[in-house]
Protein backbone atom coordinates (compact mmCIF):
# COMPACT_ATOMS: atom_id res chain seq x y z
CA UNK A 1 0.00 0.00 0.00
CA UNK A 2 1.27 3.46 -0.85
CA UNK A 3 2.69 5.45 2.08
CA UNK A 4 0.52 8.53 1.39
CA UNK A 5 -2.62 6.37 1.51
CA UNK A 6 -1.59 4.89 4.86
CA UNK A 7 -0.93 8.38 6.26
CA UNK A 8 -4.29 9.65 4.99
CA UNK A 9 -6.13 6.71 6.54
CA UNK A 10 -4.33 7.26 9.86
CA UNK A 11 -5.28 10.94 9.87
CA UNK A 12 -8.93 10.09 9.19
CA UNK A 13 -9.00 7.46 11.95
CA UNK A 14 -7.32 9.77 14.47
CA UNK A 15 -9.62 12.68 13.66
CA UNK A 16 -12.63 10.44 13.99
CA UNK A 17 -11.33 8.90 17.23
CA UNK A 18 -10.67 12.23 18.97
CA UNK A 19 -14.10 13.49 18.04
CA UNK A 20 -13.24 15.92 15.27
CA UNK A 21 -16.92 16.09 14.44
CA UNK A 22 -17.72 17.52 17.86
CA UNK A 23 -14.78 19.93 17.69
CA UNK A 24 -15.80 21.25 14.29
CA UNK A 25 -19.58 21.46 14.75
CA UNK A 26 -21.29 24.82 14.91
CA UNK A 27 -22.53 25.76 18.34
CA UNK A 28 -25.39 28.04 17.25
CA UNK A 29 -27.56 25.13 16.07
CA UNK A 30 -28.55 26.71 12.75
CA UNK A 31 -28.65 24.75 9.53
CA UNK A 32 -26.23 26.16 6.97
CA UNK A 33 -27.34 26.20 3.35
CA UNK A 34 -24.46 27.00 1.03
CA UNK A 35 -25.93 28.54 -2.13
CA UNK A 36 -23.59 28.87 -5.10
CA UNK A 37 -24.49 31.73 -7.41
CA UNK A 38 -23.32 32.08 -10.98
CA UNK A 39 -23.70 35.08 -13.18
CA UNK A 40 -26.71 36.00 -15.31
CA UNK A 41 -29.30 33.30 -15.84
CA UNK A 42 -27.89 30.94 -13.22
CA UNK A 43 -28.38 33.59 -10.54
CA UNK A 44 -31.91 34.38 -11.72
CA UNK A 45 -32.89 30.71 -11.59
CA UNK A 46 -31.30 30.15 -8.17
CA UNK A 47 -32.88 33.22 -6.58
CA UNK A 48 -36.25 32.13 -7.96
CA UNK A 49 -35.83 28.63 -6.50
CA UNK A 50 -34.82 29.98 -3.08
CA UNK A 51 -38.29 31.46 -2.71
CA UNK A 52 -39.57 27.92 -2.13
CA UNK A 53 -37.22 27.19 0.78
CA UNK A 54 -38.58 26.84 4.29
CA UNK A 55 -37.97 29.88 6.49
CA UNK A 56 -35.66 27.99 8.85
CA UNK A 57 -33.43 27.15 5.89
CA UNK A 58 -33.51 30.71 4.56
CA UNK A 59 -32.07 31.93 7.88
CA UNK A 60 -29.00 29.77 7.33
CA UNK A 61 -28.17 30.78 3.76
CA UNK A 62 -24.56 31.57 2.99
CA UNK A 63 -24.02 32.68 -0.60
CA UNK A 64 -20.89 31.71 -2.50
CA UNK A 65 -20.15 34.16 -5.31
CA UNK A 66 -17.26 34.49 -7.70
CA UNK A 67 -14.83 37.31 -6.93
CA UNK A 68 -15.52 38.86 -10.33
CA UNK A 69 -19.33 38.63 -10.05
CA UNK A 70 -20.62 41.85 -8.49
CA UNK A 71 -24.15 41.72 -9.87
CA UNK A 72 -25.15 38.39 -8.31
CA UNK A 73 -24.19 39.55 -4.84
CA UNK A 74 -26.15 42.79 -5.26
CA UNK A 75 -29.25 40.93 -6.44
CA UNK A 76 -29.11 38.35 -3.66
CA UNK A 77 -28.48 41.01 -0.99
CA UNK A 78 -31.66 42.83 -2.04
CA UNK A 79 -33.72 39.66 -1.61
CA UNK A 80 -31.90 38.34 1.46
CA UNK A 81 -30.81 41.33 3.54
CA UNK A 82 -28.27 40.40 6.17
CA UNK A 83 -27.25 37.18 4.38
CA UNK A 84 -23.64 36.16 4.56
CA UNK A 85 -21.51 36.17 1.39
CA UNK A 86 -18.20 34.43 0.76
CA UNK A 87 -16.15 35.00 -2.36
CA UNK A 88 -14.23 32.47 -4.36
CA UNK A 89 -12.17 32.61 -7.52
CA UNK A 90 -13.81 31.20 -10.63
CA UNK A 91 -12.63 27.81 -11.82
CA UNK A 92 -12.79 29.17 -15.36
CA UNK A 93 -13.63 32.57 -16.80
CA UNK A 94 -15.61 32.82 -20.02
CA UNK A 95 -13.29 32.40 -23.04
CA UNK A 96 -10.37 31.34 -20.81
CA UNK A 97 -8.03 28.85 -22.49
CA UNK A 98 -8.39 25.24 -21.39
CA UNK A 99 -4.68 25.06 -20.65
CA UNK A 100 -4.79 27.80 -17.99
CA UNK A 101 -8.04 26.36 -16.63
CA UNK A 102 -6.07 23.59 -14.92
CA UNK A 103 -4.31 26.14 -12.70
CA UNK A 104 -7.38 28.31 -11.99
CA UNK A 105 -9.46 25.23 -11.17
CA UNK A 106 -6.82 24.08 -8.69
CA UNK A 107 -6.85 27.52 -7.00
CA UNK A 108 -10.68 27.51 -6.96
CA UNK A 109 -10.66 24.02 -5.44
CA UNK A 110 -8.40 25.14 -2.58
CA UNK A 111 -10.70 28.09 -1.88
CA UNK A 112 -13.76 25.82 -2.04
CA UNK A 113 -12.24 23.42 0.50
CA UNK A 114 -11.55 26.34 2.84
CA UNK A 115 -15.10 27.68 2.45
CA UNK A 116 -16.76 24.31 2.97
CA UNK A 117 -14.62 23.40 5.99
CA UNK A 118 -15.30 26.80 7.60
CA UNK A 119 -19.03 26.86 6.87
CA UNK A 120 -19.77 23.15 7.40
CA UNK A 121 -22.94 23.23 5.32
CA UNK A 122 -25.86 20.93 5.91
CA UNK A 123 -26.95 21.49 2.32
CA UNK A 124 -25.19 22.72 -0.84
CA UNK A 125 -27.50 24.15 -3.50
CA UNK A 126 -26.20 24.71 -7.01
CA UNK A 127 -27.60 25.00 -10.50
CA UNK A 128 -24.85 24.93 -13.03
CA UNK A 129 -22.25 27.66 -12.82
CA UNK A 130 -18.71 26.31 -12.97
CA UNK A 131 -18.09 27.84 -9.56
CA UNK A 132 -20.29 25.16 -8.00
CA UNK A 133 -18.18 22.19 -9.06
CA UNK A 134 -15.25 22.72 -6.65
CA UNK A 135 -17.68 23.60 -3.84
CA UNK A 136 -19.69 20.39 -4.32
CA UNK A 137 -16.57 18.24 -4.45
CA UNK A 138 -15.25 19.95 -1.31
CA UNK A 139 -18.48 18.88 0.39
CA UNK A 140 -17.70 15.31 -0.69
CA UNK A 141 -14.27 15.60 0.98
CA UNK A 142 -16.05 16.67 4.18
CA UNK A 143 -18.08 13.45 3.94
CA UNK A 144 -15.08 11.25 3.23
CA UNK A 145 -13.30 12.59 6.32
CA UNK A 146 -16.40 11.82 8.42
CA UNK A 147 -16.65 15.45 9.50
CA UNK A 148 -20.05 16.34 8.08
CA UNK A 149 -22.59 14.74 5.77
CA UNK A 150 -23.46 17.75 3.64
CA UNK A 151 -26.25 17.05 1.17
CA UNK A 152 -25.74 18.25 -2.40
CA UNK A 153 -28.72 19.31 -4.50
CA UNK A 154 -28.11 20.22 -8.13
CA UNK A 155 -30.75 21.68 -10.43
CA UNK A 156 -29.86 21.68 -14.11
CA UNK A 157 -30.54 24.93 -15.94
CA UNK A 158 -33.76 25.29 -17.91
CA UNK A 159 -31.57 25.98 -20.94
CA UNK A 160 -30.38 22.36 -20.92
CA UNK A 161 -33.10 20.51 -22.81
CA UNK A 162 -31.42 17.40 -24.20
CA UNK A 163 -27.93 17.15 -22.69
CA UNK A 164 -26.46 17.99 -19.29
CA UNK A 165 -24.12 20.93 -18.89
CA UNK A 166 -20.47 20.24 -18.07
CA UNK A 167 -21.21 21.09 -14.42
CA UNK A 168 -24.17 18.72 -14.52
CA UNK A 169 -22.09 15.89 -15.93
CA UNK A 170 -19.43 16.44 -13.25
CA UNK A 171 -21.93 16.58 -10.38
CA UNK A 172 -24.32 13.84 -11.56
CA UNK A 173 -22.36 11.06 -9.79
CA UNK A 174 -22.09 12.87 -6.44
CA UNK A 175 -25.31 14.86 -6.02
CA UNK A 176 -27.82 13.54 -3.49
CA UNK A 177 -30.61 15.16 -5.49
CA UNK A 178 -30.21 15.83 -9.19
CA UNK A 179 -33.14 17.78 -10.60
CA UNK A 180 -33.91 18.50 -14.25
CA UNK A 181 -36.53 20.73 -15.78
CA UNK A 182 -37.14 18.76 -18.98
CA UNK A 183 -38.64 15.23 -18.97
CA UNK A 184 -36.32 13.90 -21.68
CA UNK A 185 -33.32 14.51 -19.41
CA UNK A 186 -34.86 12.35 -16.67
CA UNK A 187 -35.25 9.54 -19.23
CA UNK A 188 -31.65 9.88 -20.41
CA UNK A 189 -30.19 10.20 -16.89
CA UNK A 190 -31.92 7.71 -14.53
CA UNK A 191 -30.74 9.33 -11.27
CA UNK A 192 -32.24 12.65 -12.32
CA UNK A 193 -35.69 13.66 -11.18
CA UNK A 194 -37.92 15.72 -13.44
CA UNK A 195 -39.45 18.55 -11.41
CA UNK A 196 -40.86 20.71 -14.19
CA UNK A 197 -39.98 24.36 -14.53
CA UNK A 198 -38.65 25.96 -11.36
CA UNK A 199 -38.69 29.57 -12.54
XYZ file of C-alpha atoms in Angstrom:
199
model
C 0.000 0.000 0.000
C 1.274 3.458 -0.847
C 2.688 5.452 2.075
C 0.518 8.528 1.388
C -2.617 6.374 1.508
C -1.593 4.890 4.858
C -0.928 8.376 6.256
C -4.293 9.646 4.986
C -6.130 6.710 6.544
C -4.335 7.260 9.859
C -5.281 10.943 9.873
C -8.934 10.093 9.194
C -9.000 7.460 11.946
C -7.321 9.767 14.471
C -9.624 12.679 13.658
C -12.626 10.436 13.987
C -11.326 8.895 17.229
C -10.669 12.232 18.970
C -14.097 13.490 18.045
C -13.244 15.919 15.274
C -16.924 16.094 14.440
C -17.716 17.523 17.856
C -14.781 19.929 17.692
C -15.802 21.254 14.288
C -19.583 21.458 14.747
C -21.292 24.816 14.905
C -22.526 25.764 18.339
C -25.391 28.042 17.249
C -27.562 25.130 16.074
C -28.551 26.706 12.747
C -28.648 24.752 9.528
C -26.230 26.162 6.974
C -27.340 26.198 3.350
C -24.457 27.000 1.030
C -25.935 28.536 -2.128
C -23.591 28.868 -5.101
C -24.485 31.734 -7.408
C -23.318 32.080 -10.978
C -23.695 35.079 -13.184
C -26.705 35.997 -15.312
C -29.305 33.301 -15.843
C -27.889 30.942 -13.218
C -28.379 33.585 -10.544
C -31.913 34.382 -11.723
C -32.888 30.709 -11.588
C -31.304 30.150 -8.170
C -32.884 33.215 -6.579
C -36.251 32.130 -7.956
C -35.829 28.629 -6.496
C -34.825 29.982 -3.084
C -38.293 31.461 -2.705
C -39.573 27.915 -2.134
C -37.215 27.195 0.781
C -38.581 26.837 4.293
C -37.973 29.884 6.490
C -35.664 27.990 8.854
C -33.427 27.154 5.891
C -33.505 30.708 4.558
C -32.067 31.929 7.883
C -28.999 29.767 7.334
C -28.175 30.777 3.762
C -24.559 31.566 2.988
C -24.020 32.679 -0.599
C -20.891 31.707 -2.502
C -20.145 34.165 -5.310
C -17.258 34.492 -7.701
C -14.825 37.308 -6.927
C -15.518 38.860 -10.334
C -19.328 38.631 -10.050
C -20.616 41.849 -8.490
C -24.152 41.722 -9.871
C -25.150 38.387 -8.312
C -24.187 39.554 -4.841
C -26.151 42.788 -5.257
C -29.253 40.929 -6.444
C -29.106 38.354 -3.656
C -28.478 41.009 -0.990
C -31.655 42.829 -2.035
C -33.724 39.656 -1.610
C -31.895 38.337 1.460
C -30.813 41.330 3.540
C -28.274 40.395 6.168
C -27.254 37.185 4.382
C -23.638 36.156 4.557
C -21.510 36.170 1.394
C -18.202 34.428 0.760
C -16.151 34.999 -2.357
C -14.234 32.468 -4.360
C -12.170 32.611 -7.524
C -13.808 31.201 -10.634
C -12.633 27.813 -11.819
C -12.788 29.166 -15.355
C -13.632 32.573 -16.805
C -15.615 32.816 -20.016
C -13.294 32.396 -23.043
C -10.372 31.344 -20.812
C -8.032 28.850 -22.488
C -8.395 25.241 -21.391
C -4.675 25.062 -20.654
C -4.793 27.796 -17.992
C -8.043 26.357 -16.634
C -6.072 23.589 -14.921
C -4.309 26.144 -12.702
C -7.379 28.312 -11.986
C -9.463 25.231 -11.172
C -6.818 24.083 -8.687
C -6.852 27.519 -6.999
C -10.681 27.514 -6.959
C -10.662 24.020 -5.437
C -8.396 25.139 -2.576
C -10.702 28.094 -1.876
C -13.756 25.822 -2.040
C -12.243 23.423 0.497
C -11.550 26.339 2.839
C -15.104 27.682 2.452
C -16.762 24.307 2.973
C -14.620 23.399 5.988
C -15.303 26.803 7.597
C -19.034 26.864 6.872
C -19.767 23.152 7.404
C -22.939 23.234 5.324
C -25.862 20.928 5.909
C -26.952 21.488 2.319
C -25.193 22.722 -0.837
C -27.503 24.149 -3.503
C -26.202 24.715 -7.009
C -27.596 24.999 -10.496
C -24.854 24.927 -13.033
C -22.251 27.664 -12.821
C -18.706 26.310 -12.974
C -18.091 27.842 -9.556
C -20.294 25.158 -7.997
C -18.181 22.186 -9.062
C -15.250 22.720 -6.648
C -17.684 23.598 -3.839
C -19.687 20.394 -4.322
C -16.566 18.239 -4.451
C -15.246 19.951 -1.310
C -18.481 18.875 0.390
C -17.705 15.308 -0.687
C -14.274 15.601 0.983
C -16.047 16.668 4.182
C -18.079 13.445 3.943
C -15.076 11.248 3.235
C -13.300 12.595 6.317
C -16.402 11.815 8.419
C -16.650 15.447 9.496
C -20.051 16.337 8.085
C -22.593 14.737 5.770
C -23.462 17.748 3.645
C -26.253 17.049 1.173
C -25.735 18.251 -2.397
C -28.721 19.306 -4.499
C -28.112 20.221 -8.126
C -30.751 21.684 -10.435
C -29.863 21.681 -14.107
C -30.544 24.926 -15.939
C -33.756 25.286 -17.912
C -31.568 25.978 -20.943
C -30.377 22.357 -20.919
C -33.104 20.514 -22.813
C -31.415 17.401 -24.197
C -27.927 17.150 -22.685
C -26.459 17.989 -19.292
C -24.120 20.934 -18.891
C -20.470 20.244 -18.070
C -21.213 21.088 -14.423
C -24.171 18.720 -14.519
C -22.088 15.888 -15.935
C -19.428 16.437 -13.253
C -21.933 16.577 -10.384
C -24.322 13.840 -11.558
C -22.359 11.057 -9.791
C -22.086 12.867 -6.439
C -25.314 14.864 -6.021
C -27.823 13.544 -3.485
C -30.611 15.159 -5.495
C -30.211 15.832 -9.186
C -33.140 17.778 -10.604
C -33.907 18.496 -14.249
C -36.534 20.733 -15.781
C -37.139 18.762 -18.983
C -38.641 15.231 -18.969
C -36.320 13.903 -21.678
C -33.319 14.513 -19.408
C -34.856 12.347 -16.675
C -35.248 9.545 -19.231
C -31.649 9.880 -20.415
C -30.188 10.196 -16.891
C -31.921 7.710 -14.533
C -30.739 9.330 -11.267
C -32.238 12.649 -12.325
C -35.687 13.658 -11.181
C -37.917 15.717 -13.441
C -39.452 18.555 -11.412
C -40.862 20.711 -14.188
C -39.985 24.362 -14.526
C -38.652 25.956 -11.360
C -38.686 29.570 -12.537
